[in-house]
Amino acid sequence: MIRNKVIVGEFENESYAIIAKNHLGKSGIKADILKRRNKEFIQHSSIFEGVRITVYETQLEDAKKILETKFI
């Protein structure tokens, strides 16, 4: 079974993204961090201009609820 990843949040810096990823992980949702460099999002970069969190599509609604309660 193929599971697609979707963007659940975008942050200005990596610190907030790590906090969000940790909150999702505590709820059993595996999240990945993508960093933007030169208008491209890549998984590993030391120089970046924006950060996105991705989750599996099947966990999107649960992830949104968690992030809304923690970051809004």
A tleap script that builds the chain and sets N, CA, C and O, in Angstrom:
source leaprc.protein.ff14SB
mol = sequence {
  NMET ILE ARG ASN LYS VAL ILE VAL GLY GLU
  PHE GLU ASN GLU SER TYR ALA ILE ILE ALA
  LYS ASN HIE LEU GLY LYS SER GLY ILE LYS
  ALA ASP ILE LEU LYS ARG ARG ASN LYS GLU
  PHE ILE GLN HIE SER SER ILE PHE GLU GLY
  VAL ARG ILE THR VAL TYR GLU THR GLN LEU
  GLU ASP ALA LYS LYS ILE LEU GLU THR LYS
  PHE CILE
}
set mol.1.N position { 0.835 -1.179 0.000 }
set mol.1.CA position { 0.000 0.000 0.000 }
set mol.1.C position { 0.883 1.247 0.000 }
set mol.1.O position { 1.777 1.385 0.835 }
set mol.2.N position { 0.629 2.136 -0.927 }
set mol.2.CA position { 1.385 3.381 -1.030 }
set mol.2.C position { 0.709 4.429 -0.156 }
set mol.2.O position { -0.502 4.640 -0.233 }
set mol.3.N position { 1.514 5.078 0.675 }
set mol.3.CA position { 0.997 6.131 1.557 }
set mol.3.C position { 1.644 7.445 1.153 }
set mol.3.O position { 2.868 7.573 1.152 }
set mol.4.N position { 0.818 8.410 0.813 }
set mol.4.CA position { 1.308 9.719 0.389 }
set mol.4.C position { 1.512 10.634 1.580 }
set mol.4.O position { 0.764 10.592 2.558 }
set mol.5.N position { 2.540 11.463 1.477 }
set mol.5.CA position { 2.805 12.474 2.503 }
set mol.5.C position { 2.236 13.806 2.031 }
set mol.5.O position { 2.308 14.139 0.848 }
set mol.6.N position { 1.672 14.563 2.966 }
set mol.6.CA position { 1.105 15.874 2.667 }
set mol.6.C position { 1.625 16.893 3.679 }
set mol.6.O position { 2.047 16.536 4.779 }
set mol.7.N position { 1.589 18.149 3.293 }
set mol.7.CA position { 2.057 19.226 4.168 }
set mol.7.C position { 0.967 19.555 5.174 }
set mol.7.O position { -0.187 19.783 4.810 }
set mol.8.N position { 1.349 19.576 6.442 }
set mol.8.CA position { 0.387 19.895 7.497 }
set mol.8.C position { 0.666 21.258 8.125 }
set mol.8.O position { -0.213 21.831 8.769 }
set mol.9.N position { 1.872 21.781 7.946 }
set mol.9.CA position { 2.197 23.077 8.522 }
set mol.9.C position { 3.466 23.656 7.930 }
set mol.9.O position { 4.321 22.926 7.429 }
set mol.10.N position { 3.582 24.984 7.992 }
set mol.10.CA position { 4.784 25.665 7.519 }
set mol.10.C position { 5.227 26.650 8.594 }
set mol.10.O position { 4.410 27.376 9.161 }
set mol.11.N position { 6.519 26.665 8.864 }
set mol.11.CA position { 7.076 27.476 9.935 }
set mol.11.C position { 8.231 28.315 9.404 }
set mol.11.O position { 8.870 27.960 8.413 }
set mol.12.N position { 8.490 29.441 10.085 }
set mol.12.CA position { 9.575 30.322 9.669 }
set mol.12.C position { 10.938 29.809 10.086 }
set mol.12.O position { 11.941 30.104 9.436 }
set mol.13.N position { 10.982 29.041 11.170 }
set mol.13.CA position { 12.284 28.538 11.593 }
set mol.13.C position { 12.179 27.086 12.062 }
set mol.13.O position { 11.095 26.580 12.353 }
set mol.14.N position { 13.311 26.455 12.122 }
set mol.14.CA position { 13.377 25.029 12.439 }
set mol.14.C position { 12.981 24.724 13.881 }
set mol.14.O position { 12.460 23.645 14.163 }
set mol.15.N position { 13.219 25.649 14.784 }
set mol.15.CA position { 12.887 25.404 16.194 }
set mol.15.C position { 11.403 25.124 16.383 }
set mol.15.O position { 11.032 24.179 17.080 }
set mol.16.N position { 10.549 25.942 15.763 }
set mol.16.CA position { 9.101 25.719 15.865 }
set mol.16.C position { 8.706 24.405 15.199 }
set mol.16.O position { 7.835 23.691 15.696 }
set mol.17.N position { 9.338 24.090 14.086 }
set mol.17.CA position { 9.025 22.847 13.379 }
set mol.17.C position { 9.390 21.630 14.225 }
set mol.17.O position { 8.661 20.638 14.230 }
set mol.18.N position { 10.495 21.697 14.927 }
set mol.18.CA position { 10.904 20.581 15.789 }
set mol.18.C position { 9.916 20.413 16.939 }
set mol.18.O position { 9.560 19.289 17.293 }
set mol.19.N position { 9.475 21.521 17.520 }
set mol.19.CA position { 8.478 21.446 18.593 }
set mol.19.C position { 7.194 20.815 18.066 }
set mol.19.O position { 6.613 19.947 18.717 }
set mol.20.N position { 6.752 21.249 16.888 }
set mol.20.CA position { 5.531 20.690 16.292 }
set mol.20.C position { 5.694 19.202 16.005 }
set mol.20.O position { 4.790 18.411 16.273 }
set mol.21.N position { 6.837 18.828 15.466 }
set mol.21.CA position { 7.099 17.412 15.171 }
set mol.21.C position { 7.058 16.581 16.451 }
set mol.21.O position { 6.526 15.471 16.454 }
set mol.22.N position { 7.612 17.109 17.530 }
set mol.22.CA position { 7.597 16.393 18.810 }
set mol.22.C position { 6.176 16.224 19.342 }
set mol.22.O position { 5.835 15.160 19.859 }
set mol.23.N position { 5.344 17.256 19.223 }
set mol.23.CA position { 3.944 17.157 19.653 }
set mol.23.C position { 3.214 16.090 18.847 }
set mol.23.O position { 2.447 15.301 19.399 }
set mol.24.N position { 3.455 16.069 17.547 }
set mol.24.CA position { 2.811 15.061 16.702 }
set mol.24.C position { 3.298 13.661 17.069 }
set mol.24.O position { 2.508 12.721 17.137 }
set mol.25.N position { 4.593 13.530 17.303 }
set mol.25.CA position { 5.160 12.231 17.669 }
set mol.25.C position { 4.589 11.688 18.963 }
set mol.25.O position { 4.363 10.484 19.084 }
set mol.26.N position { 4.353 12.561 19.934 }
set mol.26.CA position { 3.760 12.127 21.205 }
set mol.26.C position { 2.349 11.590 21.012 }
set mol.26.O position { 1.857 10.813 21.830 }
set mol.27.N position { 1.699 12.006 19.929 }
set mol.27.CA position { 0.346 11.530 19.620 }
set mol.27.C position { 0.356 10.352 18.651 }
set mol.27.O position { -0.698 9.905 18.196 }
set mol.28.N position { 1.545 9.853 18.340 }
set mol.28.CA position { 1.652 8.686 17.464 }
set mol.28.C position { 1.658 9.005 15.981 }
set mol.28.O position { 1.475 8.111 15.154 }
set mol.29.N position { 1.866 10.270 15.633 }
set mol.29.CA position { 1.888 10.673 14.227 }
set mol.29.C position { 3.331 10.904 13.805 }
set mol.29.O position { 4.023 11.752 14.369 }
set mol.30.N position { 3.784 10.139 12.803 }
set mol.30.CA position { 5.147 10.299 12.301 }
set mol.30.C position { 5.179 11.484 11.336 }
set mol.30.O position { 4.453 11.513 10.342 }
set mol.31.N position { 6.018 12.440 11.642 }
set mol.31.CA position { 6.135 13.643 10.813 }
set mol.31.C position { 7.575 13.796 10.342 }
set mol.31.O position { 8.511 13.345 11.002 }
set mol.32.N position { 7.735 14.433 9.198 }
set mol.32.CA position { 9.056 14.749 8.665 }
set mol.32.C position { 9.166 16.255 8.483 }
set mol.32.O position { 8.167 16.949 8.289 }
set mol.33.N position { 10.391 16.744 8.548 }
set mol.33.CA position { 10.661 18.167 8.363 }
set mol.33.C position { 11.320 18.358 7.005 }
set mol.33.O position { 12.299 17.688 6.680 }
set mol.34.N position { 10.771 19.282 6.213 }
set mol.34.CA position { 11.369 19.656 4.937 }
set mol.34.C position { 11.824 21.101 5.047 }
set mol.34.O position { 11.079 21.955 5.527 }
set mol.35.N position { 13.050 21.381 4.601 }
set mol.35.CA position { 13.594 22.739 4.676 }
set mol.35.C position { 13.708 23.317 3.272 }
set mol.35.O position { 14.111 22.626 2.337 }
set mol.36.N position { 13.348 24.596 3.133 }
set mol.36.CA position { 13.393 25.241 1.821 }
set mol.36.C position { 14.725 25.956 1.635 }
set mol.36.O position { 15.183 26.719 2.486 }
set mol.37.N position { 15.317 25.675 0.496 }
set mol.37.CA position { 16.556 26.356 0.108 }
set mol.37.C position { 16.438 26.683 -1.373 }
set mol.37.O position { 16.237 25.784 -2.190 }
set mol.38.N position { 16.557 27.933 -1.723 }
set mol.38.CA position { 16.474 28.363 -3.120 }
set mol.38.C position { 15.203 27.881 -3.799 }
set mol.38.O position { 15.249 27.350 -4.908 }
set mol.39.N position { 14.067 28.067 -3.133 }
set mol.39.CA position { 12.737 27.750 -3.653 }
set mol.39.C position { 12.475 26.255 -3.813 }
set mol.39.O position { 11.468 25.883 -4.416 }
set mol.40.N position { 13.336 25.392 -3.300 }
set mol.40.CA position { 13.121 23.948 -3.340 }
set mol.40.C position { 13.080 23.426 -1.916 }
set mol.40.O position { 13.866 23.848 -1.068 }
set mol.41.N position { 12.160 22.507 -1.660 }
set mol.41.CA position { 12.088 21.902 -0.332 }
set mol.41.C position { 12.846 20.590 -0.347 }
set mol.41.O position { 12.579 19.717 -1.172 }
set mol.42.N position { 13.800 20.453 0.576 }
set mol.42.CA position { 14.602 19.237 0.687 }
set mol.42.C position { 14.600 18.782 2.142 }
set mol.42.O position { 14.329 19.561 3.055 }
set mol.43.N position { 14.905 17.512 2.332 }
set mol.43.CA position { 14.814 16.974 3.682 }
set mol.43.C position { 15.992 17.392 4.560 }
set mol.43.O position { 15.806 17.635 5.752 }
set mol.44.N position { 17.183 17.479 4.006 }
set mol.44.CA position { 18.366 17.800 4.814 }
set mol.44.C position { 19.077 19.010 4.215 }
set mol.44.O position { 19.535 18.969 3.073 }
set mol.45.N position { 19.163 20.078 4.989 }
set mol.45.CA position { 19.857 21.279 4.544 }
set mol.45.C position { 20.276 22.077 5.765 }
set mol.45.O position { 19.527 22.177 6.737 }
set mol.46.N position { 21.466 22.641 5.715 }
set mol.46.CA position { 21.907 23.465 6.837 }
set mol.46.C position { 21.581 24.940 6.598 }
set mol.46.O position { 21.535 25.723 7.547 }
set mol.47.N position { 21.357 25.323 5.341 }
set mol.47.CA position { 20.981 26.687 5.001 }
set mol.47.C position { 19.563 26.629 4.441 }
set mol.47.O position { 19.317 25.988 3.419 }
set mol.48.N position { 18.630 27.305 5.117 }
set mol.48.CA position { 17.246 27.200 4.672 }
set mol.48.C position { 16.491 28.491 4.915 }
set mol.48.O position { 16.925 29.334 5.700 }
set mol.49.N position { 15.350 28.648 4.236 }
set mol.49.CA position { 14.547 29.868 4.311 }
set mol.49.C position { 13.135 29.620 4.811 }
set mol.49.O position { 12.380 30.577 4.986 }
set mol.50.N position { 12.760 28.406 5.041 }
set mol.50.CA position { 11.426 28.065 5.513 }
set mol.50.C position { 11.380 26.585 5.834 }
set mol.50.O position { 12.194 25.810 5.332 }
set mol.51.N position { 10.436 26.191 6.664 }
set mol.51.CA position { 10.386 24.799 7.108 }
set mol.51.C position { 8.944 24.307 7.033 }
set mol.51.O position { 8.022 24.997 7.467 }
set mol.52.N position { 8.754 23.108 6.479 }
set mol.52.CA position { 7.434 22.490 6.398 }
set mol.52.C position { 7.440 21.168 7.150 }
set mol.52.O position { 8.462 20.490 7.249 }
set mol.53.N position { 6.273 20.822 7.674 }
set mol.53.CA position { 6.073 19.528 8.329 }
set mol.53.C position { 5.165 18.701 7.425 }
set mol.53.O position { 4.125 19.182 6.976 }
set mol.54.N position { 5.558 17.462 7.159 }
set mol.54.CA position { 4.714 16.565 6.372 }
set mol.54.C position { 4.314 15.360 7.214 }
set mol.54.O position { 5.058 14.911 8.085 }
set mol.55.N position { 3.120 14.851 6.931 }
set mol.55.CA position { 2.602 13.652 7.594 }
set mol.55.C position { 1.941 12.784 6.529 }
set mol.55.O position { 1.699 13.233 5.409 }
set mol.56.N position { 1.653 11.534 6.893 }
set mol.56.CA position { 0.915 10.683 5.971 }
set mol.56.C position { -0.494 11.232 5.798 }
set mol.56.O position { -1.100 11.734 6.745 }
set mol.57.N position { -0.999 11.129 4.588 }
set mol.57.CA position { -2.312 11.668 4.245 }
set mol.57.C position { -3.415 11.148 5.166 }
set mol.57.O position { -4.359 11.874 5.480 }
set mol.58.N position { -3.297 9.905 5.593 }
set mol.58.CA position { -4.314 9.306 6.460 }
set mol.58.C position { -4.329 9.929 7.856 }
set mol.58.O position { -5.304 9.771 8.591 }
set mol.59.N position { -3.256 10.637 8.230 }
set mol.59.CA position { -3.165 11.250 9.556 }
set mol.59.C position { -3.330 12.766 9.516 }
set mol.59.O position { -3.142 13.438 10.530 }
set mol.60.N position { -3.676 13.302 8.360 }
set mol.60.CA position { -3.717 14.753 8.172 }
set mol.60.C position { -4.689 15.448 9.124 }
set mol.60.O position { -4.314 16.424 9.775 }
set mol.61.N position { -5.907 14.974 9.216 }
set mol.61.CA position { -6.905 15.641 10.058 }
set mol.61.C position { -6.501 15.632 11.533 }
set mol.61.O position { -6.643 16.643 12.222 }
set mol.62.N position { -6.004 14.505 12.014 }
set mol.62.CA position { -5.553 14.436 13.409 }
set mol.62.C position { -4.377 15.381 13.647 }
set mol.62.O position { -4.315 16.050 14.678 }
set mol.63.N position { -3.448 15.436 12.695 }
set mol.63.CA position { -2.283 16.308 12.830 }
set mol.63.C position { -2.702 17.774 12.851 }
set mol.63.O position { -2.167 18.556 13.638 }
set mol.64.N position { -3.647 18.155 12.001 }
set mol.64.CA position { -4.130 19.542 11.981 }
set mol.64.C position { -4.732 19.928 13.327 }
set mol.64.O position { -4.473 21.017 13.839 }
set mol.65.N position { -5.529 19.039 13.893 }
set mol.65.CA position { -6.153 19.324 15.190 }
set mol.65.C position { -5.103 19.541 16.270 }
set mol.65.O position { -5.223 20.458 17.083 }
set mol.66.N position { -4.081 18.705 16.280 }
set mol.66.CA position { -3.020 18.822 17.282 }
set mol.66.C position { -2.279 20.143 17.122 }
set mol.66.O position { -2.054 20.852 18.104 }
set mol.67.N position { -1.898 20.480 15.891 }
set mol.67.CA position { -1.152 21.714 15.665 }
set mol.67.C position { -2.001 22.946 15.952 }
set mol.67.O position { -1.485 23.946 16.453 }
set mol.68.N position { -3.289 22.891 15.645 }
set mol.68.CA position { -4.163 24.034 15.933 }
set mol.68.C position { -4.274 24.287 17.434 }
set mol.68.O position { -4.307 25.441 17.863 }
set mol.69.N position { -4.332 23.230 18.231 }
set mol.69.CA position { -4.448 23.428 19.680 }
set mol.69.C position { -3.134 23.895 20.296 }
set mol.69.O position { -3.145 24.573 21.322 }
set mol.70.N position { -2.012 23.546 19.692 }
set mol.70.CA position { -0.704 23.899 20.263 }
set mol.70.C position { -0.150 25.224 19.745 }
set mol.70.O position { 0.588 25.898 20.462 }
set mol.71.N position { -0.492 25.612 18.511 }
set mol.71.CA position { 0.172 26.755 17.886 }
set mol.71.C position { -0.751 27.907 17.514 }
set mol.71.O position { -0.290 28.894 16.942 }
set mol.72.N position { -2.032 27.811 17.820 }
set mol.72.CA position { -2.935 28.924 17.480 }
set mol.72.C position { -3.530 29.495 18.745 }
set mol.72.O position { -4.317 30.439 18.685 }
savepdb mol mol.pdb
quit
